[in-house]
CSV table of C-alpha atoms in Angstrom, one decimal:
chain,number,residue,atom,x,y,z
A,8,UNK,CA,-31.9,10.0,16.7
A,9,UNK,CA,-30.0,7.1,15.2
A,10,UNK,CA,-31.2,8.1,11.7
A,11,UNK,CA,-29.9,11.6,12.2
A,12,UNK,CA,-26.6,10.3,13.5
A,13,UNK,CA,-26.3,8.0,10.5
A,14,UNK,CA,-26.9,10.9,8.1
A,15,UNK,CA,-24.4,13.1,9.9
A,16,UNK,CA,-21.7,10.4,9.6
A,17,UNK,CA,-22.6,9.8,6.0
A,18,UNK,CA,-22.4,13.4,5.0
A,19,UNK,CA,-19.0,13.8,6.7
A,20,UNK,CA,-17.7,10.7,5.0
A,21,UNK,CA,-18.9,11.8,1.6
A,22,UNK,CA,-17.1,15.2,2.0
A,23,UNK,CA,-13.9,13.4,3.1
A,24,UNK,CA,-14.1,11.0,0.1
A,25,UNK,CA,-14.5,13.9,-2.3
A,26,UNK,CA,-11.4,15.6,-0.8
A,27,UNK,CA,-9.5,12.3,-0.9
A,28,UNK,CA,-10.4,11.9,-4.6
A,29,UNK,CA,-9.0,15.4,-5.3
A,30,UNK,CA,-5.9,14.5,-3.4
A,31,UNK,CA,-5.4,11.4,-5.4
A,32,UNK,CA,-5.7,13.4,-8.6
A,33,UNK,CA,-3.0,15.8,-7.3
A,34,UNK,CA,-0.7,12.9,-6.3
A,35,UNK,CA,-1.1,11.5,-9.8
A,36,UNK,CA,0.1,14.7,-11.3
A,37,UNK,CA,3.1,14.8,-9.0
A,38,UNK,CA,3.9,11.2,-9.8
A,39,UNK,CA,4.1,12.0,-13.5
A,40,UNK,CA,6.8,14.5,-12.6
A,41,UNK,CA,8.8,11.9,-10.6
A,42,UNK,CA,7.6,13.2,-7.2
A,43,UNK,CA,7.2,10.3,-4.8
A,44,UNK,CA,4.7,11.1,-2.0
A,45,UNK,CA,4.6,9.2,1.3
A,46,UNK,CA,2.7,9.7,4.5
A,47,UNK,CA,4.7,9.2,7.7
A,48,UNK,CA,6.9,6.8,5.8
A,49,UNK,CA,4.1,4.9,4.1
A,50,UNK,CA,3.6,5.0,0.4
A,51,UNK,CA,0.2,6.6,-0.4
A,52,UNK,CA,-1.9,4.1,-2.3
A,53,UNK,CA,-4.2,5.7,-4.9
A,54,UNK,CA,-7.3,4.5,-3.2
A,55,UNK,CA,-9.8,6.8,-1.5
A,56,UNK,CA,-10.4,4.3,1.4
A,57,UNK,CA,-6.7,3.8,2.0
A,58,UNK,CA,-5.9,7.5,1.8
A,59,UNK,CA,-8.5,8.3,4.5
A,60,UNK,CA,-7.4,5.3,6.6
A,61,UNK,CA,-3.8,6.7,6.7
A,62,UNK,CA,-5.1,10.2,7.7
A,63,UNK,CA,-7.4,8.7,10.4
A,64,UNK,CA,-4.5,6.6,11.7
A,65,UNK,CA,-2.3,9.7,12.2
A,66,UNK,CA,-5.0,12.2,13.1
A,67,UNK,CA,-4.3,14.5,10.1
A,68,UNK,CA,-7.0,16.4,8.2
A,69,UNK,CA,-7.1,15.2,4.6
A,70,UNK,CA,-7.9,18.7,3.5
A,71,UNK,CA,-4.5,19.8,4.8
A,72,UNK,CA,-2.8,17.2,2.6
A,73,UNK,CA,-4.8,18.3,-0.4
A,74,UNK,CA,-3.8,21.9,0.1
A,75,UNK,CA,-0.1,21.1,0.2
A,76,UNK,CA,-0.3,18.7,-2.7
A,77,UNK,CA,-2.0,21.2,-4.9
A,78,UNK,CA,0.5,23.8,-4.0
A,79,UNK,CA,3.3,21.4,-5.0
A,80,UNK,CA,1.6,20.8,-8.3
A,81,UNK,CA,1.3,24.5,-8.9
A,82,UNK,CA,4.9,25.1,-8.0
A,83,UNK,CA,6.0,22.5,-10.5
A,84,UNK,CA,8.2,20.4,-8.3
A,85,UNK,CA,10.1,17.5,-10.0
A,86,UNK,CA,12.3,14.7,-8.9
A,87,UNK,CA,11.4,14.8,-5.2
A,88,UNK,CA,10.4,12.7,-2.3
A,89,UNK,CA,7.9,14.4,0.0
A,90,UNK,CA,6.3,13.1,3.1
A,91,UNK,CA,3.0,14.9,3.4
A,92,UNK,CA,2.4,13.8,7.0
A,93,UNK,CA,5.8,15.0,8.3
A,94,UNK,CA,5.5,18.2,6.2
A,95,UNK,CA,2.1,19.1,7.7
A,96,UNK,CA,3.3,18.1,11.2
A,97,UNK,CA,6.3,20.5,10.8
A,98,UNK,CA,4.2,23.3,9.3
A,99,UNK,CA,6.0,23.2,5.9
A,100,UNK,CA,4.8,24.7,2.7
A,101,UNK,CA,5.6,23.9,-0.9
A,102,UNK,CA,8.3,26.6,-0.9
A,103,UNK,CA,10.3,24.5,1.6
A,104,UNK,CA,10.9,21.8,-1.0
A,105,UNK,CA,13.8,22.1,-3.5
A,106,UNK,CA,14.4,20.3,-6.8
A,107,UNK,CA,16.4,17.1,-6.9
A,108,UNK,CA,18.8,15.5,-9.3
A,109,UNK,CA,18.0,12.1,-10.8
A,110,UNK,CA,19.7,11.5,-14.1
A,111,UNK,CA,18.6,8.2,-15.8
A,112,UNK,CA,20.6,5.1,-14.8
A,113,UNK,CA,20.3,1.8,-16.6
A,114,UNK,CA,19.6,-1.1,-14.3
A,115,UNK,CA,20.2,-4.8,-15.0
A,116,UNK,CA,18.8,-7.5,-12.7
A,117,UNK,CA,21.3,-10.4,-12.9
A,118,UNK,CA,19.2,-13.3,-11.7
A,119,UNK,CA,15.4,-13.3,-11.6
A,120,UNK,CA,14.5,-15.4,-8.5
A,121,UNK,CA,12.6,-14.2,-5.4
A,122,UNK,CA,14.5,-11.0,-4.8
A,123,UNK,CA,14.9,-10.2,-8.5
A,124,UNK,CA,11.2,-10.4,-9.2
A,125,UNK,CA,10.3,-8.3,-6.1
A,126,UNK,CA,12.9,-5.7,-7.3
A,127,UNK,CA,11.3,-5.7,-10.7
A,128,UNK,CA,7.8,-5.2,-9.2
A,129,UNK,CA,9.0,-2.3,-7.1
A,130,UNK,CA,10.7,-0.6,-10.0
A,131,UNK,CA,7.9,-1.1,-12.5
A,132,UNK,CA,5.3,0.0,-9.9
A,133,UNK,CA,6.6,3.5,-10.3
A,134,UNK,CA,5.2,5.9,-12.9
A,135,UNK,CA,7.0,5.9,-16.2
A,136,UNK,CA,9.8,8.4,-16.0
A,137,UNK,CA,13.0,9.3,-18.0
A,138,UNK,CA,14.8,10.0,-14.8
A,139,UNK,CA,16.2,7.8,-11.9
A,140,UNK,CA,16.6,4.0,-12.0
A,141,UNK,CA,15.5,2.5,-15.4
A,142,UNK,CA,15.1,-1.3,-15.5
A,143,UNK,CA,16.4,-2.2,-18.9
A,144,UNK,CA,17.2,-5.9,-18.7
A,145,UNK,CA,17.2,-9.1,-16.7
A,146,UNK,CA,19.8,-11.9,-17.1
A,147,UNK,CA,19.0,-15.5,-16.6
A,148,UNK,CA,20.6,-18.8,-17.4
A,149,UNK,CA,20.0,-20.3,-20.9
A,150,UNK,CA,16.8,-22.2,-20.9
A,151,UNK,CA,14.4,-24.2,-23.1
A,152,UNK,CA,11.4,-23.2,-25.2
A,153,UNK,CA,8.7,-21.3,-23.4
A,154,UNK,CA,11.1,-19.8,-20.8
A,155,UNK,CA,10.2,-16.2,-21.7
A,156,UNK,CA,6.5,-16.8,-21.0
A,157,UNK,CA,7.3,-18.6,-17.7
A,158,UNK,CA,9.5,-15.7,-16.6
A,159,UNK,CA,6.7,-13.2,-17.3
A,160,UNK,CA,4.1,-15.4,-15.6
A,161,UNK,CA,6.3,-15.6,-12.4
A,162,UNK,CA,6.5,-11.8,-12.4
A,163,UNK,CA,2.7,-11.5,-12.9
A,164,UNK,CA,1.5,-13.8,-10.2
A,165,UNK,CA,3.1,-14.7,-6.9
A,166,UNK,CA,1.9,-17.1,-4.2
A,167,UNK,CA,3.0,-14.8,-1.4
A,168,UNK,CA,2.6,-11.2,-2.8
A,169,UNK,CA,-0.3,-11.8,-5.1
A,170,UNK,CA,-0.8,-10.4,-8.6
A,171,UNK,CA,1.5,-7.8,-10.2
A,172,UNK,CA,0.0,-4.3,-9.9
A,173,UNK,CA,-0.5,-3.7,-13.6
A,174,UNK,CA,0.0,-5.5,-16.9
A,175,UNK,CA,2.6,-8.0,-18.0
A,176,UNK,CA,3.0,-9.4,-21.5
A,177,UNK,CA,5.8,-10.8,-23.6
A,178,UNK,CA,7.5,-9.7,-26.8
A,179,UNK,CA,8.8,-12.9,-28.4
A,180,UNK,CA,10.2,-11.2,-31.5
A,181,UNK,CA,12.5,-9.1,-29.4
A,182,UNK,CA,12.9,-11.6,-26.5
A,183,UNK,CA,11.5,-9.2,-23.8
A,184,UNK,CA,8.9,-8.7,-21.2
A,185,UNK,CA,6.6,-5.7,-21.3
A,186,UNK,CA,5.6,-4.6,-17.8
A,187,UNK,CA,3.2,-1.6,-17.4
A,188,UNK,CA,4.0,-0.7,-21.0
A,189,UNK,CA,7.8,-0.6,-20.6
A,190,UNK,CA,10.1,-3.0,-22.4
A,191,UNK,CA,12.6,-5.2,-20.4
A,192,UNK,CA,15.1,-7.1,-22.4
A,193,UNK,CA,15.6,-10.7,-21.3
A,194,UNK,CA,19.2,-11.9,-21.8
A,195,UNK,CA,20.3,-15.5,-21.6
A,196,UNK,CA,23.9,-16.0,-20.4
A,197,UNK,CA,25.8,-18.5,-18.2
A,198,UNK,CA,28.5,-15.9,-17.2
A,199,UNK,CA,28.8,-12.1,-17.3
A,200,UNK,CA,31.8,-12.4,-19.7
A,201,UNK,CA,29.3,-13.5,-22.4
A,202,UNK,CA,27.4,-10.2,-22.4
A,203,UNK,CA,27.8,-7.0,-24.3
A,204,UNK,CA,25.1,-4.8,-22.8
A,205,UNK,CA,25.8,-2.0,-25.3
A,206,UNK,CA,24.4,-4.3,-28.0
A,207,UNK,CA,21.1,-3.9,-26.3
A,208,UNK,CA,21.4,-0.1,-25.9
A,209,UNK,CA,22.4,-0.4,-22.3
A,210,UNK,CA,25.4,1.6,-21.0
A,211,UNK,CA,27.0,2.7,-17.7
A,212,UNK,CA,24.6,0.3,-16.1
A,213,UNK,CA,24.2,-0.7,-12.5
A,214,UNK,CA,24.0,-4.5,-12.3
A,215,UNK,CA,22.1,-5.8,-9.3
A,216,UNK,CA,23.3,-9.4,-8.8
A,217,UNK,CA,20.6,-11.5,-7.2
A,218,UNK,CA,22.2,-14.9,-7.8
A,219,UNK,CA,24.5,-15.1,-4.8
A,220,UNK,CA,26.9,-17.0,-7.0
A,221,UNK,CA,29.7,-14.5,-6.5
A,222,UNK,CA,30.3,-12.7,-3.2
A,223,UNK,CA,33.9,-11.4,-3.5
A,224,UNK,CA,35.6,-8.8,-5.6
A,225,UNK,CA,37.1,-11.3,-8.0
A,226,UNK,CA,33.7,-12.9,-8.8
A,227,UNK,CA,31.6,-9.7,-8.9
A,228,UNK,CA,34.4,-8.0,-10.9
A,229,UNK,CA,33.3,-10.2,-13.8
A,230,UNK,CA,30.3,-7.9,-14.2
A,231,UNK,CA,32.6,-4.8,-14.5
A,232,UNK,CA,34.4,-6.6,-17.3
A,233,UNK,CA,31.2,-6.7,-19.3
A,234,UNK,CA,30.8,-3.9,-21.8
A,235,UNK,CA,28.3,-1.4,-20.6
A,236,UNK,CA,28.5,-2.0,-16.9
A,237,UNK,CA,29.6,0.8,-14.4
A,238,UNK,CA,28.7,-0.6,-11.0
A,239,UNK,CA,27.6,-3.7,-9.2
A,240,UNK,CA,25.2,-4.2,-6.2
A,241,UNK,CA,25.1,-7.6,-4.5
A,242,UNK,CA,21.9,-8.7,-2.8
A,243,UNK,CA,23.7,-10.9,-0.2
A,244,UNK,CA,26.5,-10.4,2.4
A,245,UNK,CA,29.8,-9.8,0.7
A,246,UNK,CA,33.2,-11.3,1.5
A,247,UNK,CA,36.5,-9.4,1.8
A,248,UNK,CA,36.7,-5.7,1.7
A,249,UNK,CA,33.4,-5.0,-0.1
A,250,UNK,CA,31.2,-2.8,2.0
A,251,UNK,CA,28.0,-4.3,3.4
A,252,UNK,CA,25.6,-1.3,3.3
A,253,UNK,CA,22.4,-1.0,5.3
A,254,UNK,CA,20.5,2.0,4.0
A,255,UNK,CA,19.8,4.6,6.7
A,256,UNK,CA,22.8,3.5,8.8
A,257,UNK,CA,26.0,3.6,6.7
A,258,UNK,CA,24.9,4.4,3.1
A,259,UNK,CA,26.9,7.6,3.2
A,260,UNK,CA,30.1,5.5,3.1
A,261,UNK,CA,29.4,4.2,-0.5
A,262,UNK,CA,31.2,7.1,-2.2
A,263,UNK,CA,32.7,6.1,-5.6
A,264,UNK,CA,32.8,2.3,-4.8
A,265,UNK,CA,32.0,0.3,-7.9
A,266,UNK,CA,31.0,-2.9,-6.0
A,267,UNK,CA,28.8,-2.8,-3.0
A,268,UNK,CA,26.7,-5.3,-1.0
A,269,UNK,CA,23.3,-4.6,0.4
A,270,UNK,CA,24.0,-7.1,3.1
A,271,UNK,CA,21.2,-9.7,4.1
A,272,UNK,CA,17.5,-9.3,4.9
A,273,UNK,CA,18.2,-10.1,8.5
A,274,UNK,CA,21.1,-7.7,8.8
A,275,UNK,CA,18.9,-5.0,7.3
A,276,UNK,CA,16.1,-5.8,9.8
A,277,UNK,CA,18.2,-5.6,12.9
A,278,UNK,CA,20.8,-3.0,12.2
A,279,UNK,CA,18.6,0.2,12.2
A,280,UNK,CA,17.1,-0.8,15.6
A,281,UNK,CA,20.6,-1.7,17.0
A,282,UNK,CA,21.9,1.6,15.7
A,283,UNK,CA,19.3,3.7,17.6
A,284,UNK,CA,19.6,1.5,20.7
A,285,UNK,CA,23.3,1.7,20.8
A,286,UNK,CA,23.3,5.5,20.3
A,287,UNK,CA,20.8,5.9,23.2
A,288,UNK,CA,21.9,3.2,25.7
A,289,UNK,CA,25.2,1.7,24.6
A,290,UNK,CA,25.1,-2.0,23.7
A,291,UNK,CA,27.5,-4.0,25.8
A,292,UNK,CA,26.8,-7.4,24.2
A,293,UNK,CA,23.9,-9.6,23.2
A,294,UNK,CA,22.4,-12.4,21.1
A,295,UNK,CA,20.3,-12.3,18.0
A,296,UNK,CA,18.0,-15.2,17.0
A,297,UNK,CA,16.1,-15.1,13.8
A,298,UNK,CA,13.0,-17.3,13.3
A,299,UNK,CA,13.2,-17.2,9.5
A,300,UNK,CA,10.8,-18.2,6.8
A,301,UNK,CA,12.2,-21.1,4.7
A,302,UNK,CA,14.0,-20.2,1.5
A,303,UNK,CA,14.8,-21.7,-1.9
A,304,UNK,CA,18.1,-23.1,-0.8
A,305,UNK,CA,16.3,-25.7,1.4
A,306,UNK,CA,14.8,-29.0,0.2
A,307,UNK,CA,11.1,-29.6,-0.1
A,308,UNK,CA,11.6,-33.2,1.0
A,309,UNK,CA,14.5,-34.9,2.8
A,310,UNK,CA,17.4,-35.1,0.4
A,311,UNK,CA,21.1,-34.5,0.2
A,312,UNK,CA,22.2,-31.0,0.9
A,313,UNK,CA,25.7,-29.6,1.3
A,314,UNK,CA,24.7,-27.7,4.4
A,315,UNK,CA,23.9,-29.3,7.7
A,316,UNK,CA,20.2,-29.8,8.4
A,317,UNK,CA,19.0,-27.8,5.4
A,318,UNK,CA,18.5,-31.0,3.5
A,319,UNK,CA,15.5,-31.9,5.7
A,320,UNK,CA,12.1,-31.1,4.4
A,321,UNK,CA,11.5,-27.3,4.8
A,322,UNK,CA,7.7,-27.4,4.9
A,323,UNK,CA,7.7,-30.0,7.7
A,324,UNK,CA,10.4,-29.0,10.0
A,325,UNK,CA,11.9,-26.2,12.2
A,326,UNK,CA,15.5,-26.3,11.0
A,327,UNK,CA,18.4,-25.0,13.1
A,328,UNK,CA,21.0,-23.3,10.9
A,329,UNK,CA,23.6,-20.5,11.1
A,330,UNK,CA,23.3,-16.8,10.2
A,331,UNK,CA,26.0,-14.3,9.7
A,332,UNK,CA,23.7,-11.4,10.3
A,333,UNK,CA,24.9,-10.7,13.9
A,334,UNK,CA,28.5,-10.5,12.8
A,335,UNK,CA,27.6,-8.6,9.6
A,336,UNK,CA,26.1,-5.8,11.8
A,337,UNK,CA,29.6,-4.7,12.7
A,338,UNK,CA,30.3,-3.7,9.0
A,339,UNK,CA,27.6,-1.1,9.3
A,340,UNK,CA,28.2,-0.3,13.0
A,341,UNK,CA,31.9,-1.0,13.7
A,342,UNK,CA,31.5,-0.3,17.5
A,343,UNK,CA,29.5,-3.5,17.8
A,344,UNK,CA,32.2,-5.7,16.4
A,345,UNK,CA,32.5,-8.9,18.5
A,346,UNK,CA,29.6,-7.9,20.8
A,347,UNK,CA,26.8,-10.0,19.2
A,348,UNK,CA,26.3,-13.7,18.6
A,349,UNK,CA,23.6,-15.1,16.4
A,350,UNK,CA,21.7,-18.1,15.2
A,351,UNK,CA,18.8,-19.0,13.0
A,352,UNK,CA,15.8,-21.3,13.0
A,353,UNK,CA,14.1,-21.8,9.6
A,354,UNK,CA,10.4,-22.5,10.0
A,355,UNK,CA,7.6,-23.7,7.7
A,356,UNK,CA,6.2,-20.4,6.6
A,357,UNK,CA,7.0,-18.9,3.1
A,358,UNK,CA,7.6,-15.3,4.1
A,359,UNK,CA,8.0,-12.9,7.0
A,360,UNK,CA,10.6,-13.6,9.7
A,361,UNK,CA,11.1,-12.6,13.3
A,362,UNK,CA,14.4,-11.4,14.8
A,363,UNK,CA,14.8,-11.6,18.6
A,364,UNK,CA,17.3,-9.3,20.2
A,365,UNK,CA,18.5,-10.1,23.7
A,366,UNK,CA,20.7,-7.2,24.7
A,367,UNK,CA,22.7,-5.9,27.7
A,368,UNK,CA,23.2,-2.1,27.8
A,369,UNK,CA,25.6,0.4,29.5
A,370,UNK,CA,22.6,2.5,30.6
A,371,UNK,CA,19.3,1.5,32.1
A,372,UNK,CA,16.5,1.2,29.5
A,373,UNK,CA,13.8,1.3,32.2
A,374,UNK,CA,10.6,-0.7,31.9
A,375,UNK,CA,9.1,-2.3,28.9
A,376,UNK,CA,6.7,0.7,28.6
A,377,UNK,CA,9.5,3.2,28.7
A,378,UNK,CA,11.5,1.3,26.1
A,379,UNK,CA,8.4,1.0,23.9
A,380,UNK,CA,7.8,4.7,24.2
A,381,UNK,CA,11.3,5.3,23.0
A,382,UNK,CA,11.0,3.0,20.0
A,383,UNK,CA,7.6,4.5,19.1
A,384,UNK,CA,9.2,7.9,18.9
A,385,UNK,CA,12.0,6.5,16.8
A,386,UNK,CA,9.6,4.9,14.4
A,387,UNK,CA,7.6,8.1,14.0
A,388,UNK,CA,10.7,10.2,13.4
A,389,UNK,CA,11.5,11.5,9.9
A,390,UNK,CA,15.0,9.9,10.1
A,391,UNK,CA,13.8,6.4,10.8
A,392,UNK,CA,10.2,6.1,9.6
A,393,UNK,CA,11.2,4.5,6.3
A,394,UNK,CA,13.1,1.7,8.0
A,395,UNK,CA,11.3,1.1,11.3
A,396,UNK,CA,7.7,0.5,12.0
A,397,UNK,CA,5.9,0.1,15.4
A,398,UNK,CA,3.2,-2.4,16.2
A,399,UNK,CA,1.3,-2.5,19.5
A,400,UNK,CA,-1.5,-4.8,18.4
A,401,UNK,CA,-2.2,-7.8,20.6
A,402,UNK,CA,-3.4,-9.7,17.6
A,403,UNK,CA,-0.4,-9.2,15.3
A,404,UNK,CA,0.9,-12.3,13.5
A,405,UNK,CA,3.4,-12.9,10.7
A,406,UNK,CA,1.0,-12.7,7.8
A,407,UNK,CA,0.0,-9.2,8.9
A,408,UNK,CA,3.4,-8.0,7.7
A,409,UNK,CA,3.4,-9.6,4.2
A,410,UNK,CA,4.2,-6.8,1.7
A,411,UNK,CA,5.5,-4.4,4.3
A,412,UNK,CA,8.1,-2.1,2.8
A,413,UNK,CA,9.4,-1.2,6.3
A,414,UNK,CA,12.6,-3.3,6.9
A,415,UNK,CA,11.7,-3.8,10.6
A,416,UNK,CA,8.5,-3.8,12.6
A,417,UNK,CA,9.1,-3.4,16.3
A,418,UNK,CA,6.5,-5.6,18.3
A,419,UNK,CA,5.8,-3.6,21.4
A,420,UNK,CA,3.6,-6.2,23.0
A,421,UNK,CA,6.5,-8.7,23.2
A,422,UNK,CA,9.1,-6.4,24.8
A,423,UNK,CA,10.7,-7.5,28.0
A,424,UNK,CA,12.9,-4.9,29.8
A,425,UNK,CA,14.4,-4.4,33.2
A,426,UNK,CA,17.3,-2.3,34.3
A,427,UNK,CA,20.2,-2.7,31.8
A,428,UNK,CA,18.7,-5.7,29.9
A,429,UNK,CA,16.0,-6.0,27.3
A,430,UNK,CA,14.6,-8.6,24.9
A,431,UNK,CA,12.9,-7.2,21.8
A,432,UNK,CA,11.1,-8.8,18.8
A,433,UNK,CA,11.3,-7.4,15.3
A,434,UNK,CA,9.2,-8.7,12.4
A,435,UNK,CA,10.3,-8.2,8.8
A,436,UNK,CA,9.1,-9.2,5.4
A,437,UNK,CA,12.4,-10.8,4.3
A,438,UNK,CA,11.5,-10.3,0.7
A,439,UNK,CA,9.7,-7.0,0.3
A,440,UNK,CA,11.2,-5.1,3.1
A,441,UNK,CA,14.7,-6.1,2.1
A,442,UNK,CA,14.1,-5.3,-1.6
A,443,UNK,CA,13.0,-1.8,-0.7
A,444,UNK,CA,16.3,-1.3,1.1
A,445,UNK,CA,18.1,-2.6,-2.0
A,446,UNK,CA,16.4,-0.1,-4.2
A,447,UNK,CA,17.5,2.7,-1.8
A,448,UNK,CA,21.1,1.6,-1.9
A,449,UNK,CA,20.9,1.3,-5.7
A,450,UNK,CA,19.7,4.9,-5.9
A,451,UNK,CA,22.6,6.0,-3.7
A,452,UNK,CA,25.0,4.3,-6.0
A,453,UNK,CA,23.4,5.9,-9.0
A,454,UNK,CA,23.7,9.3,-7.5
A,455,UNK,CA,19.9,9.9,-7.4
A,456,UNK,CA,19.3,12.8,-5.1
A,457,UNK,CA,15.6,13.5,-4.3
């Protein structure tokens, strides 16, 4: 009996793998036409085992995905984002998907630290295309001999996120990095005023400033004074009247703005959840605490630091510090202005952080199970599936979420709720999840319409 059972499972699996392989072939053809395919908000990895795992997780027949994908290939769709899982769930056909608009936009990464390199990885992981965001250059401070090779090496290998998915080499003659066959100019400059981007064939560019050196209109305006620059996106909270944008919440307010901020990683992590909770139950007030991975602005060993406590050794201490994330939420959700306080604790882990929301509501949220059911439905909705994920595993720990492109992972097992009060725990990869949101804001600024 057991032998027959084994053979039955084996035959079923072999048939599923054959179907998944055909699906991957169809997805590759779509990718070549700038059609990005996801499955209930998850990017579909071109691996038979991973494709089948996604389908098993959501209870969808892989044959249904293959049929829709092949119809899309036959229809000739270009410049689109299609969620196969949601499409199948809604009973959609290829005819329901229209063409998009994604004219090429030159992108410059000003600064090549943690966020800059993750952004480069995300952009260069996409199939080569003449449409959409085109990474043309990175700008770094003047450095000594061997710097180009070091920059390429840091892109290729990463202690947290592992090896670059593809190939990386350098072109010393032209001072550039070649990633997945595409040339990226490396420009050395101490200030934006030194750069003429048009000399490198770059024009009407979107500059993504990862340095955090300038946070107001006067400072970031230096980029706009550089020849060849059209718009600027800051990967940090902005000062003054610059909009702090959390994609999915207030990205529609960007309009024709030439300078925009993508806020902070923590603001991006908590704002989508706060938005859905406020819309459903009405947030009266509350407190946000982030247990945050240590960052490069802290010291490895005890030493002088301009900020209180951050001078103490980051790998050895939990360090109390401040965060502007709670107050920054009000720039995306004005109704919450003055309703949230916030603090932060830096801890000795290199990546993935945890935001704790302790909130009072106008309406009753019910029990923890009822609140969890609400958040699960939110996470599975087409509107929020790219931003919010849902975890109900009793074994979940921070390293489980390294590399997650969801900006927030709601931990259902930790929820505490009663009446009008609730405490919720939200994990987030403060590097990858945030960078994914930055790319979405960049596409909005560039006028990319999938």
